[in-house]
Structures are given as structure tokens and as C-alpha cells.
Tab-separated table of C-alpha atoms and ligand atoms in Angstrom:
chain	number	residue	atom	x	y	z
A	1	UNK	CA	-2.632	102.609	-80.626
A	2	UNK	CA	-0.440	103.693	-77.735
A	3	UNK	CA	2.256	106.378	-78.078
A	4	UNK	CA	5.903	105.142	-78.939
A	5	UNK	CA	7.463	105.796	-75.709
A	6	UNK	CA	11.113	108.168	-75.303
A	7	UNK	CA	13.650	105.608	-75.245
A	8	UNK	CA	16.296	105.736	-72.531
A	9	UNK	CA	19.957	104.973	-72.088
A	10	UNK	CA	21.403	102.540	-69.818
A	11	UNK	CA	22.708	105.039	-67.597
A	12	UNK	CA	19.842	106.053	-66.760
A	13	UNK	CA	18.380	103.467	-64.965
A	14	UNK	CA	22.000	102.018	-64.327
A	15	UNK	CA	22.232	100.792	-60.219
A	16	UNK	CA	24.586	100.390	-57.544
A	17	UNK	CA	23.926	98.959	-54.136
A	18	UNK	CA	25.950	97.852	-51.560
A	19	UNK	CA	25.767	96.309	-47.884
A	20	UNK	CA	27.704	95.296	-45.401
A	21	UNK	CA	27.815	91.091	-44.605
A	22	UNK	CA	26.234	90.560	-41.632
A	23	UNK	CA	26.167	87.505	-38.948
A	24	UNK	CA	22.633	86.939	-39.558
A	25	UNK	CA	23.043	86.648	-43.696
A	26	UNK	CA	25.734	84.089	-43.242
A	27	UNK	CA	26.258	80.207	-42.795
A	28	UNK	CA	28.038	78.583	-40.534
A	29	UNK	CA	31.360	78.918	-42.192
A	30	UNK	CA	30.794	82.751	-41.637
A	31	UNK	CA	30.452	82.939	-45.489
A	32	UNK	CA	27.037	84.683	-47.207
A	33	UNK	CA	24.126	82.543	-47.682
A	34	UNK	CA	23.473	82.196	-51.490
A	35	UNK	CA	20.147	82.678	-51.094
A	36	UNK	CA	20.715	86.036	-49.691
A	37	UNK	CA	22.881	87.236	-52.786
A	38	UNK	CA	20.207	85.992	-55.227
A	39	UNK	CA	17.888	87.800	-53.443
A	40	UNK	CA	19.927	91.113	-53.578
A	41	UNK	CA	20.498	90.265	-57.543
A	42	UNK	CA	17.087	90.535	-57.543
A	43	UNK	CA	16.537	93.558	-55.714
A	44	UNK	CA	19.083	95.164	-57.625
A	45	UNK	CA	18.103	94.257	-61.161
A	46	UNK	CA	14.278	95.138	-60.133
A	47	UNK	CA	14.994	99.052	-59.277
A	48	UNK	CA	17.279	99.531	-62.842
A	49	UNK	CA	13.855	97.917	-64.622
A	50	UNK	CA	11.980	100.280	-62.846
A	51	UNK	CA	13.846	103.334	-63.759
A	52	UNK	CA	13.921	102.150	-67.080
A	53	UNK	CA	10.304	101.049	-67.595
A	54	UNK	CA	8.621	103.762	-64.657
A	55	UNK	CA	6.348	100.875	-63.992
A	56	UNK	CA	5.850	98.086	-61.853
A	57	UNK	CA	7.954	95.088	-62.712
A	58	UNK	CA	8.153	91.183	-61.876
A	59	UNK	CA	10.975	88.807	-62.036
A	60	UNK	CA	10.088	86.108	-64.725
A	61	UNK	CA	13.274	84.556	-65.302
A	62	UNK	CA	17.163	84.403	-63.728
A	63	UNK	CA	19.314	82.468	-66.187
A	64	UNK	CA	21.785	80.613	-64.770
A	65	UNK	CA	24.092	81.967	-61.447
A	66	UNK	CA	27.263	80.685	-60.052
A	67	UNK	CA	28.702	81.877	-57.118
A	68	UNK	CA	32.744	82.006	-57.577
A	69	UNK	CA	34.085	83.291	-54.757
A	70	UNK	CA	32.532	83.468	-51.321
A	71	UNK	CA	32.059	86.622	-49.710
A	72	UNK	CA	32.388	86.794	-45.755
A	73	UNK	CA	31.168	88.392	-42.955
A	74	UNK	CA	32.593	92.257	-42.448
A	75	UNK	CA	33.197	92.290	-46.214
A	76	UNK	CA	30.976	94.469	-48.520
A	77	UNK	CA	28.876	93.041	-51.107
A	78	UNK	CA	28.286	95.522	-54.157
A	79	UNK	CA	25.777	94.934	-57.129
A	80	UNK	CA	25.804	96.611	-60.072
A	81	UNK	CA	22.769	96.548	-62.555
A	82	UNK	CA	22.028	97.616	-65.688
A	83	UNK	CA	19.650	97.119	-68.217
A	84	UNK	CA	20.873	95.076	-71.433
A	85	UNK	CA	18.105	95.094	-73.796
A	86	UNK	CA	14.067	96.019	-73.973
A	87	UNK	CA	11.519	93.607	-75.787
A	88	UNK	CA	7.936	94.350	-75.693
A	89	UNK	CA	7.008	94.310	-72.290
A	90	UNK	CA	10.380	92.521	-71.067
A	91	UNK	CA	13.731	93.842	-70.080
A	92	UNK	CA	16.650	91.671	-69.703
A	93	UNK	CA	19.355	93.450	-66.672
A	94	UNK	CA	22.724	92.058	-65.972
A	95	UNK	CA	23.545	92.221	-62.364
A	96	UNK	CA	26.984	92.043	-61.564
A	97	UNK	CA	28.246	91.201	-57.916
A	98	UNK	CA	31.684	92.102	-56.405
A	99	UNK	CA	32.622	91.843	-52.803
A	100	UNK	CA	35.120	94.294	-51.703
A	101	UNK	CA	36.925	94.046	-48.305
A	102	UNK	CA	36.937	96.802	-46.331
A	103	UNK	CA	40.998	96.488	-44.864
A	104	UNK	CA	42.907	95.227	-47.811
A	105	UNK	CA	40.424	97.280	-50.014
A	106	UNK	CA	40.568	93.980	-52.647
A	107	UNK	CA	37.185	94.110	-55.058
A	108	UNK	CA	36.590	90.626	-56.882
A	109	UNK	CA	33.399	89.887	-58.721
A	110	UNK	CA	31.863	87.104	-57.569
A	111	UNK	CA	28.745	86.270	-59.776
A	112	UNK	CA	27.182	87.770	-62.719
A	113	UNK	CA	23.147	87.179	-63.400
A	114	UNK	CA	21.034	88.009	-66.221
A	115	UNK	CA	17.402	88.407	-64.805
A	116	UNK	CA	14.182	89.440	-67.226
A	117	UNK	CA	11.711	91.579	-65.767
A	118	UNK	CA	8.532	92.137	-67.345
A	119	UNK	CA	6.981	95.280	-67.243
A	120	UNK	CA	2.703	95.651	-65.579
A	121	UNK	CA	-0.143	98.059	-65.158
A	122	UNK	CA	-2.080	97.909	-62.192
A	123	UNK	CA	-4.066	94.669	-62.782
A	124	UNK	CA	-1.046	93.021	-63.486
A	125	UNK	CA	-0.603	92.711	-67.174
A	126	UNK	CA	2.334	93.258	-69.174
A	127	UNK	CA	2.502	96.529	-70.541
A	128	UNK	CA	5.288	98.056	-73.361
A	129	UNK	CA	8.120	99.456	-72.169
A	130	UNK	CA	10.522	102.099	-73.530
A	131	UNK	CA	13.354	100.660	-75.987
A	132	UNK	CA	17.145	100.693	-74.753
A	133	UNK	CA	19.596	103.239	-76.315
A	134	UNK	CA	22.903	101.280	-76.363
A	135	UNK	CA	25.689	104.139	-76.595
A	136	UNK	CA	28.911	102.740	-76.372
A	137	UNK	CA	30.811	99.435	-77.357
A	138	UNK	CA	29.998	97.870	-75.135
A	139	UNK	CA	26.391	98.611	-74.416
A	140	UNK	CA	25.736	97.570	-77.785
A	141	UNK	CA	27.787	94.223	-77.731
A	142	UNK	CA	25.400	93.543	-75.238
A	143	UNK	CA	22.244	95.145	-76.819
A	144	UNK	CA	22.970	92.374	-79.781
A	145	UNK	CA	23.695	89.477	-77.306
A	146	UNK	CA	20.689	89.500	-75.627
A	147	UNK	CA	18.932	88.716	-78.412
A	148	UNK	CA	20.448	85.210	-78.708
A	149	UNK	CA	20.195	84.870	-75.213
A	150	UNK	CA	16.184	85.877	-75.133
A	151	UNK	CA	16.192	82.854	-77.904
A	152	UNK	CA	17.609	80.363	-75.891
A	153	UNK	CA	15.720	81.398	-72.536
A	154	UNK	CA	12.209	81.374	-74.208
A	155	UNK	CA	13.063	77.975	-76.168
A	156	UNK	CA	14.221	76.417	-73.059
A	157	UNK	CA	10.427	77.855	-71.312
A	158	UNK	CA	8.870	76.246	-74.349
A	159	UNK	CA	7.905	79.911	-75.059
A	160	UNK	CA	7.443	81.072	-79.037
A	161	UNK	CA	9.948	83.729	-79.395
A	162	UNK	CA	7.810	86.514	-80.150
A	163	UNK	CA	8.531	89.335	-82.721
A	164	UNK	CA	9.486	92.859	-81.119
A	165	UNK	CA	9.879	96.147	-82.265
A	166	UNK	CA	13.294	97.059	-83.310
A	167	UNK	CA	14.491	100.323	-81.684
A	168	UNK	CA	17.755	101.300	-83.134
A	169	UNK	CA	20.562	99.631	-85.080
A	170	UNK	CA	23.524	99.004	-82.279
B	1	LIG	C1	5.316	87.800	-66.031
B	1	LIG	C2	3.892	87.506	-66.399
B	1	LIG	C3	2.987	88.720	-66.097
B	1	LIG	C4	3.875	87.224	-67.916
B	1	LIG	O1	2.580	86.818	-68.256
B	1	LIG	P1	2.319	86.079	-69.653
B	1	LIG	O2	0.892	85.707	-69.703
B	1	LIG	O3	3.328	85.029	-69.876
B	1	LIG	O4	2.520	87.288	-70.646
B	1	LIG	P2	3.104	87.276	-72.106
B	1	LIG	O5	2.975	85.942	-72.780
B	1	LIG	O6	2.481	88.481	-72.750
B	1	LIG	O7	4.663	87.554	-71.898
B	1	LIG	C5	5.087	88.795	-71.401
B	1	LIG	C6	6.570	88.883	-71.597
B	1	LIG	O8	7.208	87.955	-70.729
B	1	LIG	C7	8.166	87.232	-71.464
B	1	LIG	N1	8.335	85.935	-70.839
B	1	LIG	C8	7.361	85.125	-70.434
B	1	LIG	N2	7.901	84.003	-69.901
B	1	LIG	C9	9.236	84.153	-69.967
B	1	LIG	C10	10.338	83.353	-69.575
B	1	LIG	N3	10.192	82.174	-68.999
B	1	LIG	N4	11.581	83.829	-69.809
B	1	LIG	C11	11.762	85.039	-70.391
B	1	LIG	N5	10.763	85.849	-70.774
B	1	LIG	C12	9.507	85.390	-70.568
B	1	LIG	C13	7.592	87.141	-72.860
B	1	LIG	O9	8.593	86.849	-73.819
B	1	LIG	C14	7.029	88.544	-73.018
B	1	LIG	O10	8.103	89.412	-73.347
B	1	LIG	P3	7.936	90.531	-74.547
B	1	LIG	O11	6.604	91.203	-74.331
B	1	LIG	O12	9.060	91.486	-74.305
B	1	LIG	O13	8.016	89.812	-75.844
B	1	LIG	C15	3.325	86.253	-65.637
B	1	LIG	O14	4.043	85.105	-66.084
B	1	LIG	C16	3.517	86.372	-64.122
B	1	LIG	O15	2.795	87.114	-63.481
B	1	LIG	N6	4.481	85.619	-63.573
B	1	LIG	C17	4.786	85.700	-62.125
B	1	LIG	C18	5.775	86.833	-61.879
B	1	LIG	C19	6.148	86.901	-60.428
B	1	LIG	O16	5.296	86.918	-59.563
B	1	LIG	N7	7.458	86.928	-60.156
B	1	LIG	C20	7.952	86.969	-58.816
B	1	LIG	C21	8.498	85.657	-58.405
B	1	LIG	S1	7.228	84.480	-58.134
């Protein structure tokens, strides 16, 4: 039986990243390329799994992502991650973009993703990961919404939602 891991807050794996929109990350409308946000998301949501979880993690699902405003060339794009809930070997992270423009100094979000990572040793198979502490409000609001959300995502896989260990009563 392996040890009950140290759980951990979501500050501490919580991420910000930024970049500046360049010429070659844009279409021809001098707008950024959605594929290039989604790929940030991703980036982004990977490194707070990876402080949470100190382990290797892949992307096994991105629930649905619109993109609301675009975000242009010269502007900054900033993502902010953090993880929601843990499962067994899965975490889902909410990845929140914003651009903000460097002259008027405006910040809008533009998209909001919720991607699950799952958690893997070295020959690639899911291992546990530590549970989430929620500590405020609104950590926890989101602690208990990710549950229906994890029930909707694995239905719509054609998954069995599995039981998990239940760390803490948000
Ligand atoms: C992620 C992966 C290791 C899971 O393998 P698996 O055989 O399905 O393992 P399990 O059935 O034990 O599931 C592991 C976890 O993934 C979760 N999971 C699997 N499919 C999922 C899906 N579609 N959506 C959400 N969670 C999912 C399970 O619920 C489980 O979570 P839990 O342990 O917290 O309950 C495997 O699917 C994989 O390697 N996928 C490719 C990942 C990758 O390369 N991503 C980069 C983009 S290609």
C-alpha cells in the first residue's frame, strides 16, 4: 500500500505566464492564431499539474474553449492556471487567459479552459497524486464543481466514473 501523500494548496502550484504576440503567432488579420493559445493553455495548465503532482503529467482531456475576444499582435497574452480538483491519478486545472495591452494598459479575459492532466511514473502509467486543499470560497466552489464536471467529461468519453478518495470536506 503506498503512503497517503501531503496534500497541497492551490497556491502552490498556482501559474502565471505571459508573452508578448508576435508576427509569426498571428493570422493574417494580425490577430493570434487559436491554435497557438490552446497550445499555451496547455503549457500553462501542464506546469501547475506538475507542481502539484511532482510528476510527469499528460493532457487527456480540454473541455470545451471559446475564444471571445481576439488578442493582437504587440498585445500581451497572460494565462493563469490553477489546479481545481485531484482524483486518483487525474487533476482537473482551469486556465484562464487575458490579453492585456501594453499602451492603454486594458486586461480582458479572453477564454477560460478546464484541461485534466493525469499524473505517470516513468513507464508511463498513471500514478496517485496528492489531494487538493481548497482554502477559500472560492477554491472550494470550485473543488465541489469539478466533481459534476469530471461526471459529465467521463460520461461523454464513455468512461465509468470511477470512485476516488475523498480528501477533505470543502
Ligand atoms: C492518460 C492515460 C495514461 C490514461 O490511461 P488509462 O489506461 O485510460 O488509465 P486509467 O483508466 O487508469 O485512467 C487514468 C485517469 O485518467 C482519467 N481519464 C481517462 N480518460 C479520461 C477522459 N477522456 N477525460 C477525463 N479523464 C480521463 C481517468 O478518470 C483516471 O482518473 P482518476 O485516476 O483520477 O480516476 C492514457 O490515456 C494516455 O497515455 N493518453 C495519451 C496522453 C497524451 O499523450 N496526451 C498528449 C496529447 S496526445
Amino acid at each position: 500500500m503506498r503512503e497517503r501523500q501531503r496534500g497541497r494548496t492551490v497556491l502552490e502550484s498556482s501559474t502565471e505566464m505571459l508573452e508578448v504576440v508576435l508576427p509569426n503567432d498571428a493570422n493574417p488579420l494580425g490577430n493570434i492564431l487559436g491554435g497557438k493559445v490552446m497550445h499555451l493553455i496547455d503549457i500553462a495548465g501542464a506546469v501547475a499539474a506538475h507542481r502539484h503532482s511532482r510528476r510527469h503529467v499528460v493532457t487527456v482531456a480540454v473541455d470545451s474553449l471559446d475564444f471571445m475576444y481576439p488578442i493582437r499582435v504587440g498585445q500581451i497574452i497572460l494565462l493563469r492556471a490553477h489546479v481545481t480538483r485531484a482524483f486518483n491519478t487525474s487533476m482537473e486545472v482551469e486556465v484562464n487567459v487575458f490579453l492585456e495591452d501594453f499602451i492603454s494598459g486594458e486586461r480582458r479575459q479572453t477564454s477560460s479552459a478546464f484541461v485534466t492532466y493525469v499524473a505517470v511514473d516513468e513507464h508511463g502509467q498513471p500514478t496517485p497524486v496528492p489531494p487538493l486543499i481548497p482554502r477559500t470560497a472560492d477554491e472550494r466552489r470550485r473543488y465541489r464543481e469539478a466533481l459534476e464536471r469530471r461526471r459529465r467529461r467521463l460520461a461523454l468519453a464513455g468512461r465509468a466514473h470511477r470512485k476516488f478518495r475523498t480528501h477533505s470536506k470543502p
